[in-house]
Short mmCIF file of C-alpha atoms in Angstrom, two decimals:
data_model
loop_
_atom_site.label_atom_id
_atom_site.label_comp_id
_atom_site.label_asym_id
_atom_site.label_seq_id
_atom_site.Cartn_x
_atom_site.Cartn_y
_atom_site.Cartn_z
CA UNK A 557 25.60 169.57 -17.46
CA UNK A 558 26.95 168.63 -20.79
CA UNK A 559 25.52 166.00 -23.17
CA UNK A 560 28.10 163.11 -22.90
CA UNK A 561 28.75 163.61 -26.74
CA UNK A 562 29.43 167.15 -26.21
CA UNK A 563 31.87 166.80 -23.36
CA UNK A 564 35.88 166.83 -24.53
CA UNK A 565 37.46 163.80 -24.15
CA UNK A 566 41.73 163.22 -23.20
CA UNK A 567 42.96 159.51 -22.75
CA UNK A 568 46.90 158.26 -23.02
CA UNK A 569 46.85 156.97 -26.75
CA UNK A 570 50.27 154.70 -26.67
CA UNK A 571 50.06 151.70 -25.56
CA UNK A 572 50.74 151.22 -21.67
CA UNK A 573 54.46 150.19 -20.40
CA UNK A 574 57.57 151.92 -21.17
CA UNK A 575 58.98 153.09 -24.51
CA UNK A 576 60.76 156.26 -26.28
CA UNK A 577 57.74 158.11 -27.10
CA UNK A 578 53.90 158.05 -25.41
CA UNK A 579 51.41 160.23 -26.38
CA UNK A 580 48.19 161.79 -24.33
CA UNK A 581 45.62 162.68 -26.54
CA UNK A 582 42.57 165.69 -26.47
CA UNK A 583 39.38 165.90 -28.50
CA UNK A 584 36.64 168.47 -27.66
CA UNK A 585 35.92 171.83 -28.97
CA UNK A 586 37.19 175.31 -28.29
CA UNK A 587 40.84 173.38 -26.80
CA UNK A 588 42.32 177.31 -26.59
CA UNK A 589 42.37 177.99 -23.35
CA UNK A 590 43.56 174.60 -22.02
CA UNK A 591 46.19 174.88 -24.70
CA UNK A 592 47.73 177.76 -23.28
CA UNK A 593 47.62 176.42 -19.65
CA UNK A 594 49.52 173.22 -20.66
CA UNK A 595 51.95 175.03 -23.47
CA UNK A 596 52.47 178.70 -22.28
CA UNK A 597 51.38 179.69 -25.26
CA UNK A 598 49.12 179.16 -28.43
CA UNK A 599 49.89 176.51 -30.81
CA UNK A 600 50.45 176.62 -34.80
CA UNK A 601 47.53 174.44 -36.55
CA UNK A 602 49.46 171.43 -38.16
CA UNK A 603 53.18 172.69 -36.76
CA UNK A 604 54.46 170.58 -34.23
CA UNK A 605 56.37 172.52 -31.53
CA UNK A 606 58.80 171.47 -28.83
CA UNK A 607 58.24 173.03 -25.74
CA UNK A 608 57.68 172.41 -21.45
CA UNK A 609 54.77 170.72 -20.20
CA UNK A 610 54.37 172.70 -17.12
CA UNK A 611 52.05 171.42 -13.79
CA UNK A 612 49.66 174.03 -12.46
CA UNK A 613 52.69 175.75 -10.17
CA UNK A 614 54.95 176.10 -13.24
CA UNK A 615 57.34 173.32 -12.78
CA UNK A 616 58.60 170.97 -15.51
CA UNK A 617 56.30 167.96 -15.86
CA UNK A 618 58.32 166.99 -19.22
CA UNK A 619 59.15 168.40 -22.66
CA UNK A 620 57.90 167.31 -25.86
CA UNK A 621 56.08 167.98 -28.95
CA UNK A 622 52.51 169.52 -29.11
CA UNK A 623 50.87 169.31 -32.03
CA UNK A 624 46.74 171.32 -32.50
CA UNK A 625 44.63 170.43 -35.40
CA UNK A 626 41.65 172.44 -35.30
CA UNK A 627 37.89 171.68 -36.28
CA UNK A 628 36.73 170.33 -38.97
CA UNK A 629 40.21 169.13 -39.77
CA UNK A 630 41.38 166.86 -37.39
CA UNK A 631 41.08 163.10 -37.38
CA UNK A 632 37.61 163.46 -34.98
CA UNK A 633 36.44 166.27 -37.03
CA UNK A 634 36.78 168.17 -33.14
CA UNK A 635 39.85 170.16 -31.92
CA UNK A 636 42.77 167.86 -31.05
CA UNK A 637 45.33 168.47 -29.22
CA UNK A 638 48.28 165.81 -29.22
CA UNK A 639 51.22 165.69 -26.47
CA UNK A 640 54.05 163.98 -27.46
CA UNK A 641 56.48 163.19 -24.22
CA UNK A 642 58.79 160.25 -22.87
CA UNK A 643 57.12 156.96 -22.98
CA UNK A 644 57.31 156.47 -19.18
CA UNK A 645 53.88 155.20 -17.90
CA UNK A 646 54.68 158.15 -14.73
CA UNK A 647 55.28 160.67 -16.93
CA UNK A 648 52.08 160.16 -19.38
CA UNK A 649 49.41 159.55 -16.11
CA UNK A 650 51.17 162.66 -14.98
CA UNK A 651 50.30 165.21 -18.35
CA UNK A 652 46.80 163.43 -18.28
CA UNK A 653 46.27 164.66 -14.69
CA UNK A 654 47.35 167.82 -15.64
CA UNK A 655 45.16 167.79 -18.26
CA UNK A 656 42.25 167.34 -16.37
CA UNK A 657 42.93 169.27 -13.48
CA UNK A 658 43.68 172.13 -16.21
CA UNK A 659 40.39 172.08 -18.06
CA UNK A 660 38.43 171.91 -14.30
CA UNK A 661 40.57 175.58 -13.47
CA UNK A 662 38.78 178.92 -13.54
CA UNK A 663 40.07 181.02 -16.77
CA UNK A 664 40.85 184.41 -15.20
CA UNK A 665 38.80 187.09 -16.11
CA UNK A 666 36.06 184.70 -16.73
CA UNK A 667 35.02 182.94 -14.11
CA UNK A 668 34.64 179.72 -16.27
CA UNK A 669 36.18 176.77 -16.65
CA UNK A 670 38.72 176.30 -19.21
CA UNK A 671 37.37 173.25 -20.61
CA UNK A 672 34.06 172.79 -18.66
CA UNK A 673 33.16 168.80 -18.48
CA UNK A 674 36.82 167.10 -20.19
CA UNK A 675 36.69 163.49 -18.53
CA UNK A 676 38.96 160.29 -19.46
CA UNK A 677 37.75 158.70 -22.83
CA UNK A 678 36.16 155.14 -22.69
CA UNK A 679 37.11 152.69 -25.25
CA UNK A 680 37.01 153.79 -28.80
CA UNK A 681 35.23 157.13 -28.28
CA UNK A 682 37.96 158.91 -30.37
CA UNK A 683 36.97 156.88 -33.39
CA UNK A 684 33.60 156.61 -32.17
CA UNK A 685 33.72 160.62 -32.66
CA UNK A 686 35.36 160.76 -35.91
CA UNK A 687 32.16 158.13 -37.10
CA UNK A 688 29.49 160.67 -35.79
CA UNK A 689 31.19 163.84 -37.39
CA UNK A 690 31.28 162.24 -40.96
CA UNK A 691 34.68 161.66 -40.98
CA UNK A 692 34.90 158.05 -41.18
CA UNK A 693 31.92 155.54 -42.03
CA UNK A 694 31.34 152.56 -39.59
CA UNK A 695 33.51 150.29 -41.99
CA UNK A 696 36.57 152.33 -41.65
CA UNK A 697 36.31 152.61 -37.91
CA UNK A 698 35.89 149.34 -37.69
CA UNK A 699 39.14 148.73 -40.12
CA UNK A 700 41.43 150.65 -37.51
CA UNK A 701 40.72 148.28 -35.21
CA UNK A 702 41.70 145.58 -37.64
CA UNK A 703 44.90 147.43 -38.49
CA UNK A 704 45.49 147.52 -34.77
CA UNK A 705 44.98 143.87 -33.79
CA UNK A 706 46.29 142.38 -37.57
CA UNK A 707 48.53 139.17 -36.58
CA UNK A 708 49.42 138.47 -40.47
CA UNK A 709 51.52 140.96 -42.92
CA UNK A 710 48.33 139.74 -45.39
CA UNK A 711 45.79 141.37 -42.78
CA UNK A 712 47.27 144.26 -41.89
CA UNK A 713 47.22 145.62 -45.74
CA UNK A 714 43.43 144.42 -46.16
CA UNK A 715 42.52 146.14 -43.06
CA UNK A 716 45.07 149.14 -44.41
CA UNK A 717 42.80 148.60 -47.74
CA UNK A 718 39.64 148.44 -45.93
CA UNK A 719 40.20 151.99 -43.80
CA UNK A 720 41.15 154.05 -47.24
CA UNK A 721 37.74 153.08 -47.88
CA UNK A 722 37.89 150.76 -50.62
CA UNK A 723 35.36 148.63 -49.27
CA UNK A 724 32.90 151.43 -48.74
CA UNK A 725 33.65 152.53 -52.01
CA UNK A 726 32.08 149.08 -53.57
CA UNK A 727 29.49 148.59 -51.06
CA UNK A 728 28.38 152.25 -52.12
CA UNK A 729 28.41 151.97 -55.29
CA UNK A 730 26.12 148.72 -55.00
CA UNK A 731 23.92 150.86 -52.72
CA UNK A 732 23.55 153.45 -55.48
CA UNK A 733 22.57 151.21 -58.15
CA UNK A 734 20.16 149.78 -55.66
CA UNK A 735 18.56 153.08 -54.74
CA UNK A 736 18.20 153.62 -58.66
CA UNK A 737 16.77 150.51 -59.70
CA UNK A 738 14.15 150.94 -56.05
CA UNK A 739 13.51 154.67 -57.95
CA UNK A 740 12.34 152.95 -61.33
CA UNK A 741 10.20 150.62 -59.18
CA UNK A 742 8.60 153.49 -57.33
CA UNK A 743 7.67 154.88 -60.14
CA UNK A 744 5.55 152.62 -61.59
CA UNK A 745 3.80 151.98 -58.57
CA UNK A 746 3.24 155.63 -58.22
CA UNK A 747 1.80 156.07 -61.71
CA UNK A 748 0.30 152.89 -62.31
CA UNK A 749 -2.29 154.53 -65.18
CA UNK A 750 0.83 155.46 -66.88
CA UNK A 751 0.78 152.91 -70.46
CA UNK A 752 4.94 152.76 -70.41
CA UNK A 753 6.13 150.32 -68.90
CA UNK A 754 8.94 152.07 -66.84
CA UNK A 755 10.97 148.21 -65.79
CA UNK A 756 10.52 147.05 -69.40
CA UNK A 757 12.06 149.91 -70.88
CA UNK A 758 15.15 150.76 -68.01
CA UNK A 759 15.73 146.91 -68.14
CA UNK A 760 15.00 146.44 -64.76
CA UNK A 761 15.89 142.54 -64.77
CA UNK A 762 18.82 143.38 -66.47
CA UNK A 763 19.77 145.63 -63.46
CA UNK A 764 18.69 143.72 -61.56
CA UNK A 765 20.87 140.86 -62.90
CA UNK A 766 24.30 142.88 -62.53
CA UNK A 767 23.63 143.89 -59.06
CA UNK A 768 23.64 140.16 -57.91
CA UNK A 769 26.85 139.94 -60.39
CA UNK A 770 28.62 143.07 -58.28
CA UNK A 771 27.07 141.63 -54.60
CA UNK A 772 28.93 138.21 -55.78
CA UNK A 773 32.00 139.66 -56.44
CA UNK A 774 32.14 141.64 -53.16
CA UNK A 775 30.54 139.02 -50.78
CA UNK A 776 33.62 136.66 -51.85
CA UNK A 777 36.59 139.58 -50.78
CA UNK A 778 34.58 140.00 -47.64
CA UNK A 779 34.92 136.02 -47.15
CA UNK A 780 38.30 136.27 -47.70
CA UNK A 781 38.85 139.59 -45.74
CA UNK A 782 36.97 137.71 -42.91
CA UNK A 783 39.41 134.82 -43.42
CA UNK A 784 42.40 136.95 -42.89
CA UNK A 785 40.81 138.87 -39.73
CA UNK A 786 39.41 135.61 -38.09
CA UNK A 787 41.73 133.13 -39.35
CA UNK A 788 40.21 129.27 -38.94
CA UNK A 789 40.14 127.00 -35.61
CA UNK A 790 42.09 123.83 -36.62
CA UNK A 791 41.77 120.94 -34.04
CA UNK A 792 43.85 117.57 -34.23
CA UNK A 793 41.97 114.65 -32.75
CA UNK A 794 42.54 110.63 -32.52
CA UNK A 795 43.62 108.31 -30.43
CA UNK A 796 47.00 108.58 -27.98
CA UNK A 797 50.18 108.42 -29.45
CA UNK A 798 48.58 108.70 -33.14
CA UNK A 799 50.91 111.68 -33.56
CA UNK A 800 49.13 114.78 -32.85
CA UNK A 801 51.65 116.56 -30.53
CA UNK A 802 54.34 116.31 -32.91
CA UNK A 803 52.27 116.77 -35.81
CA UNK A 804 51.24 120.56 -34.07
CA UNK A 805 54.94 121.21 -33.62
CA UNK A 806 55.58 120.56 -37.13
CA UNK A 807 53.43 123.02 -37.54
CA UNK A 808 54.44 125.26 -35.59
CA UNK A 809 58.00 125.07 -36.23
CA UNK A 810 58.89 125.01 -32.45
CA UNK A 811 58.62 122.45 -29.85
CA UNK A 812 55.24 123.43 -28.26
CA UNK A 813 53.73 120.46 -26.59
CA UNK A 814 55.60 117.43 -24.89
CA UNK A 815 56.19 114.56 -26.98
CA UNK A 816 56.69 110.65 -25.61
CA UNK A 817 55.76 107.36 -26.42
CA UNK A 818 53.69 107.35 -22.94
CA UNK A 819 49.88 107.19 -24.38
CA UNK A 820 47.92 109.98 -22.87
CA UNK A 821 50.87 112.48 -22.29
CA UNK A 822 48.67 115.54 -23.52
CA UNK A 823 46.20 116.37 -20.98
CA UNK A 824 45.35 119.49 -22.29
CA UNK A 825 44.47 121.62 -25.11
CA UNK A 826 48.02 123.01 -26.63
CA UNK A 827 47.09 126.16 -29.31
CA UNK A 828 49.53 128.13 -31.44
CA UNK A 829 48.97 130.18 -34.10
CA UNK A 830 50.29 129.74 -37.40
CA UNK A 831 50.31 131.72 -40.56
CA UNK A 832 49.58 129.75 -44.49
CA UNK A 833 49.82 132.39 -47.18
CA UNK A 834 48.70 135.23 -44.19
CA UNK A 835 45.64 133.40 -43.42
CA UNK A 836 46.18 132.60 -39.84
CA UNK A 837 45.61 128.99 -38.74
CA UNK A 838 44.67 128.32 -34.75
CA UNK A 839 46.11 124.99 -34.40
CA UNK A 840 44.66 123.42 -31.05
CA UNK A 841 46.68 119.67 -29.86
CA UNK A 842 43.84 118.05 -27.96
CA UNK A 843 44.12 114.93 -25.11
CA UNK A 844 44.02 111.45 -26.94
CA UNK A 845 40.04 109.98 -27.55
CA UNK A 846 39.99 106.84 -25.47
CA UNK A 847 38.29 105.52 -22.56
CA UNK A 848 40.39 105.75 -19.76
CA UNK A 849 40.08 105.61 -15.63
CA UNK A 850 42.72 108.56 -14.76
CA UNK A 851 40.34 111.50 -13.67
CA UNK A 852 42.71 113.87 -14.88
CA UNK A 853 43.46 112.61 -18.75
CA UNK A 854 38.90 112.29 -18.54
CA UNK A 855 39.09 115.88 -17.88
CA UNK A 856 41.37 116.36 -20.72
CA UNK A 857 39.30 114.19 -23.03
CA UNK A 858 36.20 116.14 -22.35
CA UNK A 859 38.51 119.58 -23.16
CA UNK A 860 39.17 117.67 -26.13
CA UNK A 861 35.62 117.32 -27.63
CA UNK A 862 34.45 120.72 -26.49
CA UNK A 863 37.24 122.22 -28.93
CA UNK A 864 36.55 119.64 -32.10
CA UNK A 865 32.82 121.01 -31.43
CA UNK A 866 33.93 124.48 -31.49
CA UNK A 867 36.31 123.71 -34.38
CA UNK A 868 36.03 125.09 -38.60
CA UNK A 869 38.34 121.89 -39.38
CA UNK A 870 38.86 118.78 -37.54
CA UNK A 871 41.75 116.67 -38.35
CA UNK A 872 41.29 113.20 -37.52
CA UNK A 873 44.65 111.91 -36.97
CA UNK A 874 45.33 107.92 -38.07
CA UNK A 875 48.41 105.87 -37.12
CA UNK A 876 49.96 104.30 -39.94
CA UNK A 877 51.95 101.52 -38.11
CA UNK A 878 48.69 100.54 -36.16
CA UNK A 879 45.79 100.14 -38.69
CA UNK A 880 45.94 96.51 -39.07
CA UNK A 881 45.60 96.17 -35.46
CA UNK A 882 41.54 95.38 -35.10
CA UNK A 883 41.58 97.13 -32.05
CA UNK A 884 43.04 100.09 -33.06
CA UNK A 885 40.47 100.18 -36.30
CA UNK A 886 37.50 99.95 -33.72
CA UNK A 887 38.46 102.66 -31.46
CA UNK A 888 39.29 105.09 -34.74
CA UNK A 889 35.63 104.10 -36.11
CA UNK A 890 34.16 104.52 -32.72
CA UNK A 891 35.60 108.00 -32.51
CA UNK A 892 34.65 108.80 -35.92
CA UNK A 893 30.84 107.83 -35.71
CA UNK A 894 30.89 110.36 -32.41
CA UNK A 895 32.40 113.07 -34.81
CA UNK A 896 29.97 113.08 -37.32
CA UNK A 897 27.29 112.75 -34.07
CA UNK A 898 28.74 116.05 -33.04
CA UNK A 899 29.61 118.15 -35.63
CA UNK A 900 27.76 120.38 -38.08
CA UNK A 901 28.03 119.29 -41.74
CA UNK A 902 29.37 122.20 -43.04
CA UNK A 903 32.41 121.04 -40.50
CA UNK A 904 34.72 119.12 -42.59
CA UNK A 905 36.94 116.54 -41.04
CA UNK A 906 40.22 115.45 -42.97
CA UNK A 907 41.66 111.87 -42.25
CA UNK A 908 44.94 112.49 -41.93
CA UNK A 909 47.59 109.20 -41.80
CA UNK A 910 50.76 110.13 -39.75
CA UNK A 911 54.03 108.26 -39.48
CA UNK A 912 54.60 107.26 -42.98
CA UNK A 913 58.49 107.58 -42.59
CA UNK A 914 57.31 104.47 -40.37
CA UNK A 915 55.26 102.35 -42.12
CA UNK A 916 55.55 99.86 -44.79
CA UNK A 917 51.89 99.26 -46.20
CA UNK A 918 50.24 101.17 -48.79
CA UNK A 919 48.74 104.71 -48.19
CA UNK A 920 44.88 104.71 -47.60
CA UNK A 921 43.27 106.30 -50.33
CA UNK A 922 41.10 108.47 -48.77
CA UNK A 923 42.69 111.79 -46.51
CA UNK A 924 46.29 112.41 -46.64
CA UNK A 925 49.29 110.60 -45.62
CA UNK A 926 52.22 112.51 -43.89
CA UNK A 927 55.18 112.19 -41.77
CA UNK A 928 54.88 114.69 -38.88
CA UNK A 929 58.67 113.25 -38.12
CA UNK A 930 60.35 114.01 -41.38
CA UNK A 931 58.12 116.68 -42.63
CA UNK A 932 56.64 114.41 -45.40
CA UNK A 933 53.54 116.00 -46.73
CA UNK A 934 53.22 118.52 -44.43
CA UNK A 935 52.67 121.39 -47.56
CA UNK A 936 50.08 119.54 -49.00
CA UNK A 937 48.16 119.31 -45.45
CA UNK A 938 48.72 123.14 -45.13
CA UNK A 939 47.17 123.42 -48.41
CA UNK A 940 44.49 121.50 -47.73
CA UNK A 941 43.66 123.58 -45.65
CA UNK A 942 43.38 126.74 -46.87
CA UNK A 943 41.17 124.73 -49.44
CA UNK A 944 38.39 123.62 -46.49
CA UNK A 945 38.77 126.87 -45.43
CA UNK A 946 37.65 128.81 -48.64
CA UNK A 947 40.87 130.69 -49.28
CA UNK A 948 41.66 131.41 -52.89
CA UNK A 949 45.28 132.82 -52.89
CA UNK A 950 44.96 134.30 -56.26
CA UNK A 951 42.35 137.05 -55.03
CA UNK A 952 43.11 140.41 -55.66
CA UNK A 953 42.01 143.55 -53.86
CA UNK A 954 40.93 141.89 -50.22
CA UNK A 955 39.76 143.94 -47.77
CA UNK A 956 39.90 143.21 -44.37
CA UNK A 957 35.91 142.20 -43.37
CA UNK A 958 33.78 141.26 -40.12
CA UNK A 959 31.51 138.55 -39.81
CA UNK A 960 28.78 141.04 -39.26
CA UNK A 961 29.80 142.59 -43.02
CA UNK A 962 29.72 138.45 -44.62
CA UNK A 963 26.01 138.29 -42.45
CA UNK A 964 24.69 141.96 -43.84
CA UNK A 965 25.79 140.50 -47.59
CA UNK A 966 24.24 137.19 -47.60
CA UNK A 967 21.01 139.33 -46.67
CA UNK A 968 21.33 141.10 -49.05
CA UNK A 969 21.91 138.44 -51.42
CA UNK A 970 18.31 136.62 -50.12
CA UNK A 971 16.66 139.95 -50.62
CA UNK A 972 18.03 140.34 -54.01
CA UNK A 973 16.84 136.81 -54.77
CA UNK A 974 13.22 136.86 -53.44
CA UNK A 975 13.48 140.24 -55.19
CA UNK A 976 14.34 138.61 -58.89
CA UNK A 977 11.19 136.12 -58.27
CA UNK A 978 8.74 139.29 -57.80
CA UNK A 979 9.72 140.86 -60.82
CA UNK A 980 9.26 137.78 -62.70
CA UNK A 981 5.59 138.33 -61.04
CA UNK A 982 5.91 141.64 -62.81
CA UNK A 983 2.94 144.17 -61.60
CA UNK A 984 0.96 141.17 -59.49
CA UNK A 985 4.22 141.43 -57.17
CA UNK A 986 6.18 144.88 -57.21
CA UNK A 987 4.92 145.92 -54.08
CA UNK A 988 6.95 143.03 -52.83
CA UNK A 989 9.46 144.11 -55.14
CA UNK A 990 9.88 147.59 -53.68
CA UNK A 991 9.77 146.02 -50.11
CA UNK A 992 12.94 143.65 -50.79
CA UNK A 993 14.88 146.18 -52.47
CA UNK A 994 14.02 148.59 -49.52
CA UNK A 995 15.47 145.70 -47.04
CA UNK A 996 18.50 145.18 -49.23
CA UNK A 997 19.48 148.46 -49.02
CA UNK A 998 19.03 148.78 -45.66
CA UNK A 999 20.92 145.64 -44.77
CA UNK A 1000 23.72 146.95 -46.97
CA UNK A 1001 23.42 150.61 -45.24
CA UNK A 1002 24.07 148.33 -41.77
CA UNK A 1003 27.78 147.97 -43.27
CA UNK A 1004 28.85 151.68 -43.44
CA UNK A 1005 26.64 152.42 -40.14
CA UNK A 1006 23.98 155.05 -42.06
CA UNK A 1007 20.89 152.45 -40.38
CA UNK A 1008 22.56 151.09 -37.76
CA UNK A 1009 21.48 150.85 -33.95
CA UNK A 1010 22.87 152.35 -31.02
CA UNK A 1011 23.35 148.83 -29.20
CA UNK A 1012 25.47 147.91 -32.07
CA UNK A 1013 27.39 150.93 -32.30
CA UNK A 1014 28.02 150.43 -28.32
CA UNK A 1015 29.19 146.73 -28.80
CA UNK A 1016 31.65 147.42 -32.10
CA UNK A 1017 33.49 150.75 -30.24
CA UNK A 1018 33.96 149.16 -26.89
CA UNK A 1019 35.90 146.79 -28.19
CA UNK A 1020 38.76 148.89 -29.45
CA UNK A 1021 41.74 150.16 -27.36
CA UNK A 1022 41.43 153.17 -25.35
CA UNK A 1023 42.69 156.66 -27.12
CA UNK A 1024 41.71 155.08 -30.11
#
């Protein structure tokens, strides 16, 4: 029986429904034989050729391109062989079949297999592949993913960045200069009778110095790459008929949610997602705060403070034309004291004062002031946002990053700190030192998937698409 890794892999690598063009896709070694069982003949490396896909008894299943790309050179660094027929969701389950039952048939004269232990490819395992044979780091795997499921013009080219391996490229060049400062450190505690000083000399704090300089400078694209991949969880909150339906459509551009001067209209949680300078923006319209006696609207209003719990920004929405009222300045206290109950400091929340087309007083000074009617203010809320959110729209070369690659860097950061304080410590404390810089590496080696565990390599490739 083969090892799982060993066994060739075929899967239907378009996405599924109908369309001009789907493609079933092979990856395994030694393809030959089922290559001339499917074509009717061998294949040109690199040449695409039009020809039948025929079933075992020699009828026409379709015709298309095939295209072979032999080992090393192929995208899994296996053979590949690529079928390129009508996108019909029939047709491609139909070549797959084939495929199958073609690599299970005994290859005359040999009393073998063709393709002895080809099965359907889980999730990932083509990129999964291309990882183990060197052809890709963990980094770029992950980045075609990205590509895949980019929902901004500004993501897809940092995740496009990200899998031509610019951000490898920095994080291993920071690994290199790590490794040679950890050398200079090793060798003083190998030859400790030795009079020179080997850090004095090599200017170990120096180097030390411009690695936390370079980590800086790449720990804030990966903050913004994350930006771009995650986007940030806006949630409008306040009291009924404050605003925050129609401020959400403003937003949006579109009438999403129901709008009438009926106080607890919204039930519900209403999302859309929006895009500020490509940073995507989950804008969630949540039930009016109140106390109220309808079981349903409670229901809502519990929705309500599960997503401002969940949220990155809260925007706490004010009436203008009400704020005098005493009543209506309780409730809005009462509802702020529970928000800063509930939520984390490092949650902002923005007062935000709708309905100024409507109003007559003076702005408050504190938060914003807008008219989710006329449109009034609504650029300087959406940058605002991108402000609480970290965004700095004059960043150049972004890459598209994971929260995993932000966590690995701040690591690295703390080990790079405690780090600094041993060598201060100088030769009372460079065991330590060689410890941290051994853990920095490490955590940055976690990035590209050279130290990485299994378990984590099982979580990040189930996630993508299958034939990917």
């Amino acid at each position: 029986m083969f090892a799982r890794q060993q066994q060739a892999i075929a899967a239907i690598a378009t996405a599924p429904g109908r369309g001009a063009v789907g493609i079933v896709r092979v990856s395994g070694r030694q393809l030959a034989p089922l290559i001339e069982a499917l074509c009717g003949r061998a294949l040109k490396p690199r040449e695409a050729s039009y020809l039948p896909f025929r079933a075992r008894d020699g009828a026409i299943i379709d015709q298309g391109l095939a295209l072979f790309f032999p080992a090393p050179h192929s995208f899994t660094g296996e053979d590949v062989l690529e079928l390129q027929a009508h996108g019909g969701p029939v047709v491609l389950q139909l070549l797959l079949a084939r495929c199958l039952e073609a690599a299970a048939e005994v290859e005359p004269g040999t009393g073998q297999p063709r393709l002895a232990g080809l099965r359907v490819a889980e999730p990932g395992e083509f990129s999964q592949r291309a990882f183990l044979n060197d052809k890709i780091d963990l980094a770029q795997a992950e980045a075609i993913a990205d590509l895949i499921d980019a929902s901004t013009e500004a993501a897809a080219r940092s995740a496009s960045r990200s899998l031509s391996g610019a951000f490898s490229a920095e994080i291993h060049g920071l690994r290199d200069a790590l490794i040679h400062l950890r050398m200079l450190v090793e060798a003083t505690l190998d030859f400790p009778e030795e009079e020179i000083d080997f850090l004095r000399q090599a200017d170990a704090s120096g180097q030390l110095s411009k690695l936390q300089q370079i980590l800086g400078a790449i720990l804030n694209k990966a903050r913004q790459g994350a930006l771009l991949r995650e986007g940030i969880k806006v949630v409008i909150a306040g009291q009924p008929n404050a605003g925050k339906s129609s401020l959400l459509n403003a937003l949006a551009g579109a009438e999403l949610a129901i709008v009438t001067p009926i106080p607890g209209t919204t039930r519900d949680k209403v999302q859309q997602t929006i895009q500020i300078e490509g940073v995507p923006v989950h804008v969630i319209d949540t039930a009016g705060l109140r106390d109220s006696d309808d079981e349903v609207e409670r229901i809502g209003i519990a929705h309500a403070w599960d997503a401002i719990g969940a949220a990155d920004v809260v925007l706490f929405l004010h009436d203008l034309t009400r704020v005098q009222a005493t009543d209506y300045a309780l409730a809005d206290a009462v509802i702020a004291d529970t928000l800063a109950q509930k939520l984390s400091s490092k949650v902002p929340v923005l007062d935000v004062w709708n309905k100024l087309d409507a109003s007559s007083g003076p702005s408050p000074a504190a938060g914003l002031a807008l008219s989710a009617k006329t449109g009034s203010g609504l650029e300087a809320l959406r940058r605002k946002l991108l402000e609480l959110a970290g965004w700095q729209s004059t960043a150049e070369g972004v890459y598209l990053a994971r929260a995993r690659h932000v966590e690995a860097l701040r690591r690295v950061d703390g080990h790079l700190m405690e780090a600094t304080a041993h060598l201060a410590a100088q030769a009372q404390a460079l065991d330590l030192l060689a410890e941290e810089l051994r853990l920095a590496q490490n955590a940055l080696s976690e990035i590209t998937g050279e130290f990485t565990s299994d378990d984590l390599l099982g979580v990040i490739f189930s996630r993508f698409c299958i034939g990917k």
